[in-house]
Amino acid sequence: MTPRLLLIDDDARLSAMLRDYLSQAGYAVECAESLAAGRERLLRENYDALVLDLMLPDGDGLDLTRELRANPATRSLPLLMLTARGEPMDRILGLELGADDYLPKPFEPRELLARLKALLRRAAPSSDDEVLRFGRLEIDLAARQARIDAKPCELTSYQFDLLVVLARSAGRVLTRDQIMDALKGHALEAFDRSIDVHVSRIRAAIEEDVKTPRRILTVRGAGYVFAKKQDADAA
């Protein structure tokens, strides 16, 4: 099946170039030049991924990101931010709001294609029906869902995959390089601190409150370790 992409960007020349390039690579690309047009298409159609510019004539793409991640129907939609704003804090904010990846302008179309392939590969349904269980936490690989006491946790596609990488190596310290290598090509090497942002979001989703012992532990100067047991697990 041909992957369907939505590109929201007010640069008509860039959009036309990307549509032609990605179409030649086997993607069906639709373009919108404003947040309003993008929202309309997202309500009317289903897409496999979204490429979203942050600076648009009728608002900020971050606002749309918040809306998409708050809506169960679009919470897991792979989302790549595409923008001329390349400051680290802009990247961090976008990732904190739920973007799966971030590509600053100017960029090579081939790099965008590589990142989209990685996003779609991770979002593809898994044939593995394994469920990883850690006390009250369940990680359902086939459903691509983490649950606490059977209640789904709010995670993006990338955050779910990051959680799986850590959980499958429970009890073992993983460096950021090992994590990114395990994620098989997710192109965030140029900004590896984004791993820290995503871990923070995962913690907020799977650790019920500040009094709950942490499931994902930071090992200073080394990386992260997923705890096999919490105090609550033994209760």
Tab-separated table of N, CA and C in Angstrom, residues 49-205:
chain	number	residue	atom	x	y	z
A	49	ALA	N	1.669	9.664	7.895
A	49	ALA	CA	2.646	10.523	8.560
A	49	ALA	C	2.344	11.972	8.216
A	50	LEU	N	2.814	12.860	9.084
A	50	LEU	CA	2.627	14.300	8.899
A	50	LEU	C	3.972	14.999	8.961
A	51	VAL	N	4.230	15.865	7.972
A	51	VAL	CA	5.397	16.747	7.991
A	51	VAL	C	4.860	18.154	8.213
A	52	LEU	N	5.265	18.776	9.302
A	52	LEU	CA	4.633	20.011	9.761
A	52	LEU	C	5.645	21.133	9.951
A	53	ASP	N	5.426	22.247	9.254
A	53	ASP	CA	6.235	23.446	9.467
A	53	ASP	C	5.727	24.154	10.731
A	54	LEU	N	6.632	24.766	11.469
A	54	LEU	CA	6.207	25.427	12.708
A	54	LEU	C	5.704	26.842	12.472
A	55	MET	N	6.289	27.552	11.513
A	55	MET	CA	5.900	28.949	11.282
A	55	MET	C	4.971	29.030	10.087
A	56	LEU	N	3.683	29.210	10.369
A	56	LEU	CA	2.663	29.238	9.328
A	56	LEU	C	1.897	30.554	9.382
A	57	PRO	N	1.268	30.966	8.288
A	57	PRO	CA	0.643	32.293	8.237
A	57	PRO	C	-0.497	32.488	9.227
A	58	ASP	N	-1.153	31.398	9.625
A	58	ASP	CA	-2.298	31.552	10.530
A	58	ASP	C	-2.064	30.947	11.910
A	59	GLY	N	-0.798	30.745	12.271
A	59	GLY	CA	-0.524	30.242	13.612
A	59	GLY	C	0.766	29.455	13.683
A	60	ASP	N	0.985	28.855	14.850
A	60	ASP	CA	2.202	28.108	15.137
A	60	ASP	C	1.915	26.622	15.045
A	61	GLY	N	2.777	25.896	14.351
A	61	GLY	CA	2.606	24.456	14.235
A	61	GLY	C	2.622	23.735	15.564
A	62	LEU	N	3.220	24.347	16.581
A	62	LEU	CA	3.225	23.728	17.908
A	62	LEU	C	1.805	23.592	18.447
A	63	ASP	N	0.933	24.553	18.101
A	63	ASP	CA	-0.456	24.481	18.554
A	63	ASP	C	-1.151	23.253	17.963
A	64	LEU	N	-0.898	23.004	16.672
A	64	LEU	CA	-1.494	21.828	16.043
A	64	LEU	C	-0.926	20.549	16.647
A	65	THR	N	0.358	20.558	16.979
A	65	THR	CA	0.969	19.385	17.612
A	65	THR	C	0.267	19.059	18.921
A	66	ARG	N	0.014	20.087	19.727
A	66	ARG	CA	-0.714	19.873	20.990
A	66	ARG	C	-2.079	19.238	20.727
A	67	GLU	N	-2.791	19.751	19.739
A	67	GLU	CA	-4.126	19.235	19.422
A	67	GLU	C	-4.068	17.773	18.992
A	68	LEU	N	-3.115	17.450	18.132
A	68	LEU	CA	-3.009	16.088	17.627
A	68	LEU	C	-2.684	15.104	18.738
A	69	ARG	N	-1.801	15.481	19.640
A	69	ARG	CA	-1.406	14.564	20.717
A	69	ARG	C	-2.466	14.460	21.800
A	70	ALA	N	-3.374	15.416	21.853
A	70	ALA	CA	-4.472	15.352	22.827
A	70	ALA	C	-5.663	14.552	22.300
A	71	ASN	N	-5.661	14.259	20.996
A	71	ASN	CA	-6.765	13.552	20.352
A	71	ASN	C	-6.396	12.078	20.184
A	72	PRO	N	-7.152	11.156	20.789
A	72	PRO	CA	-6.820	9.729	20.669
A	72	PRO	C	-6.709	9.253	19.225
A	73	ALA	N	-7.448	9.873	18.315
A	73	ALA	CA	-7.438	9.437	16.917
A	73	ALA	C	-6.133	9.766	16.209
A	74	THR	N	-5.426	10.786	16.675
A	74	THR	CA	-4.184	11.215	16.004
A	74	THR	C	-2.971	11.181	16.933
A	75	ARG	N	-3.147	10.637	18.124
A	75	ARG	CA	-2.060	10.656	19.114
A	75	ARG	C	-0.810	9.943	18.624
A	76	SER	N	-0.998	8.883	17.865
A	76	SER	CA	0.147	8.082	17.411
A	76	SER	C	0.565	8.391	15.976
A	77	LEU	N	-0.031	9.401	15.358
A	77	LEU	CA	0.346	9.755	13.991
A	77	LEU	C	1.811	10.189	13.955
A	78	PRO	N	2.666	9.504	13.189
A	78	PRO	CA	4.068	9.917	13.094
A	78	PRO	C	4.172	11.361	12.611
A	79	LEU	N	4.918	12.181	13.342
A	79	LEU	CA	4.960	13.620	13.070
A	79	LEU	C	6.405	14.100	13.035
A	80	LEU	N	6.773	14.677	11.915
A	80	LEU	CA	8.113	15.239	11.746
A	80	LEU	C	7.988	16.747	11.596
A	81	MET	N	8.650	17.492	12.464
A	81	MET	CA	8.625	18.952	12.385
A	81	MET	C	9.680	19.433	11.409
A	82	LEU	N	9.279	20.375	10.561
A	82	LEU	CA	10.141	20.907	9.516
A	82	LEU	C	10.095	22.424	9.628
A	83	THR	N	11.236	23.046	9.977
A	83	THR	CA	11.173	24.466	10.272
A	83	THR	C	12.523	25.138	10.140
A	84	ALA	N	12.475	26.457	9.952
A	84	ALA	CA	13.696	27.259	9.895
A	84	ALA	C	14.185	27.599	11.295
A	85	ARG	N	13.359	27.333	12.316
A	85	ARG	CA	13.761	27.617	13.686
A	85	ARG	C	14.588	26.458	14.192
A	86	GLY	N	15.908	26.656	14.247
A	86	GLY	CA	16.790	25.552	14.598
A	86	GLY	C	17.409	25.643	15.967
A	87	GLU	N	16.939	26.572	16.801
A	87	GLU	CA	17.507	26.703	18.134
A	87	GLU	C	17.179	25.469	18.976
A	88	PRO	N	18.119	25.035	19.837
A	88	PRO	CA	17.876	23.841	20.663
A	88	PRO	C	16.580	23.892	21.461
A	89	MET	N	16.226	25.053	22.028
A	89	MET	CA	15.010	25.127	22.827
A	89	MET	C	13.767	24.902	21.971
A	90	ASP	N	13.794	25.351	20.708
A	90	ASP	CA	12.671	25.088	19.807
A	90	ASP	C	12.526	23.588	19.562
A	91	ARG	N	13.661	22.934	19.370
A	91	ARG	CA	13.630	21.491	19.152
A	91	ARG	C	13.091	20.776	20.392
A	92	ILE	N	13.599	21.158	21.548
A	92	ILE	CA	13.169	20.518	22.785
A	92	ILE	C	11.672	20.703	22.998
A	93	LEU	N	11.168	21.919	22.763
A	93	LEU	CA	9.748	22.178	22.947
A	93	LEU	C	8.916	21.323	22.010
A	94	GLY	N	9.331	21.233	20.762
A	94	GLY	CA	8.597	20.415	19.808
A	94	GLY	C	8.559	18.951	20.228
A	95	LEU	N	9.689	18.434	20.684
A	95	LEU	CA	9.747	17.044	21.116
A	95	LEU	C	8.929	16.820	22.373
A	96	GLU	N	8.961	17.786	23.282
A	96	GLU	CA	8.175	17.667	24.511
A	96	GLU	C	6.683	17.634	24.215
A	97	LEU	N	6.269	18.332	23.172
A	97	LEU	CA	4.851	18.359	22.810
A	97	LEU	C	4.417	17.105	22.062
A	98	GLY	N	5.392	16.282	21.654
A	98	GLY	CA	5.026	15.012	21.041
A	98	GLY	C	5.506	14.766	19.637
A	99	ALA	N	6.333	15.652	19.069
A	99	ALA	CA	6.890	15.384	17.738
A	99	ALA	C	7.803	14.159	17.812
A	100	ASP	N	7.831	13.377	16.742
A	100	ASP	CA	8.685	12.195	16.701
A	100	ASP	C	10.082	12.515	16.181
A	101	ASP	N	10.194	13.569	15.393
A	101	ASP	CA	11.493	13.938	14.835
A	101	ASP	C	11.460	15.417	14.477
A	102	TYR	N	12.642	15.972	14.184
A	102	TYR	CA	12.782	17.408	13.967
A	102	TYR	C	13.868	17.628	12.926
A	103	LEU	N	13.529	18.315	11.843
A	103	LEU	CA	14.494	18.568	10.771
A	103	LEU	C	14.528	20.058	10.456
A	104	PRO	N	15.636	20.759	10.773
A	104	PRO	CA	15.709	22.196	10.498
A	104	PRO	C	16.025	22.479	9.028
A	105	LYS	N	15.471	23.579	8.534
A	105	LYS	CA	15.782	24.045	7.188
A	105	LYS	C	17.080	24.844	7.227
A	106	PRO	N	17.854	24.839	6.132
A	106	PRO	CA	17.683	24.044	4.912
A	106	PRO	C	18.079	22.584	5.141
A	107	PHE	N	17.590	21.694	4.299
A	107	PHE	CA	17.860	20.274	4.481
A	107	PHE	C	17.929	19.614	3.106
A	108	GLU	N	18.457	18.420	3.091
A	108	GLU	CA	18.507	17.621	1.871
A	108	GLU	C	17.244	16.769	1.779
A	109	PRO	N	16.537	16.788	0.662
A	109	PRO	CA	15.343	15.944	0.527
A	109	PRO	C	15.614	14.483	0.835
A	110	ARG	N	16.822	14.020	0.516
A	110	ARG	CA	17.159	12.623	0.785
A	110	ARG	C	17.158	12.335	2.282
A	111	GLU	N	17.565	13.332	3.093
A	111	GLU	CA	17.533	13.139	4.546
A	111	GLU	C	16.092	13.086	5.048
A	112	LEU	N	15.238	13.949	4.505
A	112	LEU	CA	13.827	13.906	4.884
A	112	LEU	C	13.239	12.542	4.555
A	113	LEU	N	13.542	12.014	3.379
A	113	LEU	CA	13.042	10.707	2.968
A	113	LEU	C	13.516	9.628	3.939
A	114	ALA	N	14.787	9.672	4.325
A	114	ALA	CA	15.325	8.669	5.249
A	114	ALA	C	14.610	8.718	6.595
A	115	ARG	N	14.339	9.924	7.064
A	115	ARG	CA	13.653	10.065	8.357
A	115	ARG	C	12.211	9.575	8.274
A	116	LEU	N	11.543	9.882	7.172
A	116	LEU	CA	10.177	9.413	7.005
A	116	LEU	C	10.121	7.884	6.943
A	117	LYS	N	11.063	7.283	6.251
A	117	LYS	CA	11.106	5.822	6.183
A	117	LYS	C	11.261	5.226	7.574
A	118	ALA	N	12.127	5.849	8.403
A	118	ALA	CA	12.334	5.358	9.760
A	118	ALA	C	11.062	5.495	10.596
A	119	LEU	N	10.374	6.640	10.461
A	119	LEU	CA	9.128	6.851	11.206
A	119	LEU	C	8.069	5.823	10.820
A	120	LEU	N	7.905	5.605	9.532
A	120	LEU	CA	6.879	4.677	9.055
A	120	LEU	C	7.227	3.232	9.392
A	121	ARG	N	8.510	2.912	9.368
A	121	ARG	CA	8.924	1.547	9.708
A	121	ARG	C	8.583	1.229	11.160
A	122	ARG	N	8.819	2.182	12.042
A	122	ARG	CA	8.528	1.946	13.458
A	122	ARG	C	7.037	1.932	13.737
A	123	ALA	N	6.268	2.659	12.928
A	123	ALA	CA	4.816	2.726	13.152
A	123	ALA	C	4.078	1.545	12.549
A	124	ALA	N	4.761	0.725	11.738
A	124	ALA	CA	4.096	-0.405	11.088
A	124	ALA	C	3.631	-1.415	12.127
A	125	PRO	N	2.463	-2.045	11.919
A	125	PRO	CA	1.962	-3.047	12.864
A	125	PRO	C	2.955	-4.186	13.040
A	126	SER	N	3.046	-4.680	14.248
A	126	SER	CA	3.951	-5.785	14.558
A	126	SER	C	3.186	-7.102	14.584
A	127	SER	N	3.821	-8.160	14.104
A	127	SER	CA	3.211	-9.481	14.167
A	127	SER	C	3.520	-10.171	15.485
A	128	ASP	N	4.328	-9.544	16.303
A	128	ASP	CA	4.730	-10.111	17.590
A	128	ASP	C	3.625	-9.861	18.612
A	129	ASP	N	3.065	-10.945	19.185
A	129	ASP	CA	1.986	-10.774	20.147
A	129	ASP	C	2.487	-10.780	21.586
A	130	GLU	N	3.783	-10.620	21.765
A	130	GLU	CA	4.375	-10.640	23.095
A	130	GLU	C	3.925	-9.427	23.907
A	131	VAL	N	3.697	-9.655	25.181
A	131	VAL	CA	3.401	-8.574	26.113
A	131	VAL	C	4.450	-8.607	27.220
A	132	LEU	N	5.168	-7.511	27.384
A	132	LEU	CA	6.154	-7.401	28.450
A	132	LEU	C	5.447	-6.891	29.696
A	133	ARG	N	5.657	-7.560	30.823
A	133	ARG	CA	4.969	-7.194	32.070
A	133	ARG	C	5.972	-6.864	33.161
A	134	PHE	N	5.747	-5.731	33.794
A	134	PHE	CA	6.572	-5.286	34.906
A	134	PHE	C	5.629	-4.723	35.971
A	135	GLY	N	5.201	-5.585	36.899
A	135	GLY	CA	4.267	-5.133	37.913
A	135	GLY	C	2.977	-4.640	37.280
A	136	ARG	N	2.612	-3.393	37.554
A	136	ARG	CA	1.373	-2.811	37.036
A	136	ARG	C	1.513	-2.351	35.586
A	137	LEU	N	2.736	-2.356	35.071
A	137	LEU	CA	3.002	-1.892	33.706
A	137	LEU	C	3.003	-3.056	32.731
A	138	GLU	N	2.227	-2.918	31.660
A	138	GLU	CA	2.230	-3.864	30.547
A	138	GLU	C	2.644	-3.144	29.283
A	139	ILE	N	3.496	-3.786	28.486
A	139	ILE	CA	3.907	-3.226	27.198
A	139	ILE	C	3.486	-4.220	26.130
A	140	ASP	N	2.428	-3.877	25.413
A	140	ASP	CA	1.827	-4.759	24.414
A	140	ASP	C	2.450	-4.450	23.056
A	141	LEU	N	3.301	-5.355	22.578
A	141	LEU	CA	4.042	-5.108	21.345
A	141	LEU	C	3.148	-5.147	20.112
A	142	ALA	N	2.187	-6.046	20.088
A	142	ALA	CA	1.309	-6.149	18.925
A	142	ALA	C	0.388	-4.943	18.813
A	143	ALA	N	-0.144	-4.495	19.943
A	143	ALA	CA	-1.042	-3.335	19.946
A	143	ALA	C	-0.277	-2.020	19.971
A	144	ARG	N	1.051	-2.109	20.182
A	144	ARG	CA	1.900	-0.918	20.302
A	144	ARG	C	1.298	0.031	21.345
A	145	GLN	N	1.126	-0.539	22.544
A	145	GLN	CA	0.494	0.231	23.614
A	145	GLN	C	1.099	-0.157	24.951
A	146	ALA	N	1.374	0.852	25.774
A	146	ALA	CA	1.785	0.623	27.160
A	146	ALA	C	0.588	0.927	28.048
A	147	ARG	N	0.406	0.097	29.095
A	147	ARG	CA	-0.739	0.270	29.979
A	147	ARG	C	-0.322	0.170	31.439
A	148	ILE	N	-0.934	0.997	32.270
A	148	ILE	CA	-0.794	0.914	33.722
A	148	ILE	C	-2.154	0.505	34.261
A	149	ASP	N	-2.211	-0.660	34.932
A	149	ASP	CA	-3.491	-1.171	35.444
A	149	ASP	C	-4.551	-1.185	34.339
A	150	ALA	N	-4.144	-1.620	33.134
A	150	ALA	CA	-5.012	-1.748	31.957
A	150	ALA	C	-5.420	-0.411	31.352
A	151	LYS	N	-4.929	0.700	31.888
A	151	LYS	CA	-5.246	2.015	31.330
A	151	LYS	C	-4.127	2.437	30.383
A	152	PRO	N	-4.437	2.742	29.115
A	152	PRO	CA	-3.401	3.108	28.138
A	152	PRO	C	-2.615	4.353	28.548
A	153	CYS	N	-1.321	4.325	28.301
A	153	CYS	CA	-0.440	5.471	28.545
A	153	CYS	C	-0.325	6.277	27.248
A	154	GLU	N	-0.213	7.562	27.373
A	154	GLU	CA	-0.115	8.433	26.204
A	154	GLU	C	1.342	8.535	25.757
A	155	LEU	N	1.660	7.829	24.678
A	155	LEU	CA	3.013	7.822	24.135
A	155	LEU	C	2.954	7.982	22.624
A	156	THR	N	3.921	8.703	22.064
A	156	THR	CA	4.041	8.757	20.613
A	156	THR	C	4.659	7.456	20.121
A	157	SER	N	4.638	7.257	18.812
A	157	SER	CA	5.211	6.045	18.227
A	157	SER	C	6.685	5.905	18.594
A	158	TYR	N	7.427	7.002	18.503
A	158	TYR	CA	8.850	6.951	18.823
A	158	TYR	C	9.067	6.644	20.297
A	159	GLN	N	8.261	7.264	21.168
A	159	GLN	CA	8.414	7.036	22.604
A	159	GLN	C	8.095	5.591	22.972
A	160	PHE	N	7.105	4.994	22.305
A	160	PHE	CA	6.800	3.593	22.567
A	160	PHE	C	7.995	2.720	22.200
A	161	ASP	N	8.589	2.968	21.032
A	161	ASP	CA	9.740	2.163	20.619
A	161	ASP	C	10.923	2.345	21.559
A	162	LEU	N	11.118	3.562	22.038
A	162	LEU	CA	12.195	3.815	22.996
A	162	LEU	C	11.937	3.046	24.288
A	163	LEU	N	10.695	3.034	24.752
A	163	LEU	CA	10.340	2.280	25.951
A	163	LEU	C	10.613	0.793	25.758
A	164	VAL	N	10.272	0.258	24.589
A	164	VAL	CA	10.501	-1.164	24.309
A	164	VAL	C	11.985	-1.487	24.344
A	165	VAL	N	12.805	-0.628	23.756
A	165	VAL	CA	14.256	-0.850	23.764
A	165	VAL	C	14.768	-0.945	25.199
A	166	LEU	N	14.337	-0.021	26.047
A	166	LEU	CA	14.785	-0.024	27.445
A	166	LEU	C	14.253	-1.241	28.193
A	167	ALA	N	12.965	-1.565	27.995
A	167	ALA	CA	12.340	-2.662	28.732
A	167	ALA	C	12.943	-4.011	28.354
A	168	ARG	N	13.287	-4.170	27.075
A	168	ARG	CA	13.869	-5.446	26.644
A	168	ARG	C	15.288	-5.647	27.190
A	169	SER	N	15.889	-4.571	27.668
A	169	SER	CA	17.215	-4.670	28.285
A	169	SER	C	17.119	-4.343	29.772
A	170	ALA	N	15.981	-4.685	30.389
A	170	ALA	CA	15.747	-4.359	31.798
A	170	ALA	C	16.909	-4.825	32.670
A	171	GLY	N	17.363	-3.920	33.525
A	171	GLY	CA	18.464	-4.228	34.422
A	171	GLY	C	19.835	-3.931	33.850
A	172	ARG	N	19.894	-3.568	32.569
A	172	ARG	CA	21.186	-3.295	31.926
A	172	ARG	C	21.257	-1.831	31.504
A	173	VAL	N	22.372	-1.182	31.794
A	173	VAL	CA	22.548	0.218	31.431
A	173	VAL	C	22.781	0.335	29.927
A	174	LEU	N	22.023	1.228	29.289
A	174	LEU	CA	22.186	1.500	27.866
A	174	LEU	C	22.637	2.941	27.680
A	175	THR	N	23.677	3.156	26.873
A	175	THR	CA	24.108	4.504	26.544
A	175	THR	C	23.166	5.098	25.503
A	176	ARG	N	23.246	6.416	25.306
A	176	ARG	CA	22.412	7.040	24.272
A	176	ARG	C	22.757	6.471	22.894
A	177	ASP	N	24.033	6.230	22.643
A	177	ASP	CA	24.429	5.670	21.352
A	177	ASP	C	23.818	4.284	21.150
A	178	GLN	N	23.808	3.460	22.201
A	178	GLN	CA	23.218	2.135	22.090
A	178	GLN	C	21.715	2.212	21.840
A	179	ILE	N	21.075	3.178	22.492
A	179	ILE	CA	19.630	3.355	22.312
A	179	ILE	C	19.320	3.745	20.873
A	180	MET	N	20.053	4.736	20.353
A	180	MET	CA	19.799	5.191	18.985
A	180	MET	C	20.120	4.097	17.973
A	181	ASP	N	21.155	3.303	18.251
A	181	ASP	CA	21.483	2.196	17.359
A	181	ASP	C	20.369	1.152	17.376
A	182	ALA	N	19.801	0.893	18.560
A	182	ALA	CA	18.715	-0.086	18.679
A	182	ALA	C	17.454	0.389	17.981
A	183	LEU	N	17.290	1.707	17.865
A	183	LEU	CA	16.119	2.246	17.188
A	183	LEU	C	16.274	2.233	15.670
A	184	LYS	N	17.393	1.730	15.199
A	184	LYS	CA	17.601	1.412	13.775
A	184	LYS	C	17.387	2.583	12.841
A	185	GLY	N	18.236	3.583	13.007
A	185	GLY	CA	18.288	4.614	11.984
A	185	GLY	C	17.446	5.829	12.238
A	186	HIS	N	16.830	5.951	13.407
A	186	HIS	CA	16.080	7.186	13.660
A	186	HIS	C	17.081	8.329	13.683
A	187	ALA	N	16.909	9.282	12.777
A	187	ALA	CA	17.961	10.266	12.501
A	187	ALA	C	17.954	11.412	13.496
A	188	LEU	N	18.347	11.104	14.717
A	188	LEU	CA	18.461	12.146	15.730
A	188	LEU	C	19.894	12.248	16.247
A	189	GLU	N	20.837	11.617	15.543
A	189	GLU	CA	22.212	11.615	16.027
A	189	GLU	C	22.771	13.012	16.208
A	190	ALA	N	22.318	13.960	15.364
A	190	ALA	CA	22.846	15.318	15.451
A	190	ALA	C	22.315	16.050	16.673
A	191	PHE	N	21.361	15.445	17.335
A	191	PHE	CA	20.762	16.111	18.495
A	191	PHE	C	20.412	15.039	19.525
A	192	ASP	N	21.434	14.343	20.049
A	192	ASP	CA	21.177	13.180	20.869
A	192	ASP	C	20.561	13.508	22.215
A	193	ARG	N	20.570	14.788	22.632
A	193	ARG	CA	19.913	15.138	23.887
A	193	ARG	C	18.398	14.975	23.780
A	194	SER	N	17.887	14.817	22.563
A	194	SER	CA	16.453	14.582	22.413
A	194	SER	C	16.044	13.279	23.089
A	195	ILE	N	16.967	12.333	23.232
A	195	ILE	CA	16.681	11.109	23.966
A	195	ILE	C	16.229	11.457	25.383
A	196	ASP	N	16.899	12.432	26.002
A	196	ASP	CA	16.551	12.833	27.361
A	196	ASP	C	15.134	13.387	27.418
A	197	VAL	N	14.750	14.171	26.402
A	197	VAL	CA	13.404	14.744	26.359
A	197	VAL	C	12.367	13.632	26.276
A	198	HIS	N	12.596	12.661	25.404
A	198	HIS	CA	11.636	11.579	25.245
A	198	HIS	C	11.553	10.703	26.498
A	199	VAL	N	12.687	10.455	27.141
A	199	VAL	CA	12.657	9.676	28.380
A	199	VAL	C	11.824	10.396	29.431
A	200	SER	N	11.958	11.713	29.498
A	200	SER	CA	11.159	12.491	30.444
A	200	SER	C	9.669	12.323	30.168
A	201	ARG	N	9.288	12.330	28.890
A	201	ARG	CA	7.884	12.156	28.525
A	201	ARG	C	7.388	10.744	28.867
A	202	ILE	N	8.249	9.755	28.641
A	202	ILE	CA	7.867	8.379	28.970
A	202	ILE	C	7.665	8.233	30.475
A	203	ARG	N	8.575	8.810	31.235
A	203	ARG	CA	8.426	8.756	32.698
A	203	ARG	C	7.105	9.359	33.144
A	204	ALA	N	6.753	10.491	32.553
A	204	ALA	CA	5.499	11.148	32.931
A	204	ALA	C	4.299	10.264	32.614
A	205	ALA	N	4.423	9.424	31.586
A	205	ALA	CA	3.300	8.584	31.167
A	205	ALA	C	3.184	7.298	31.980
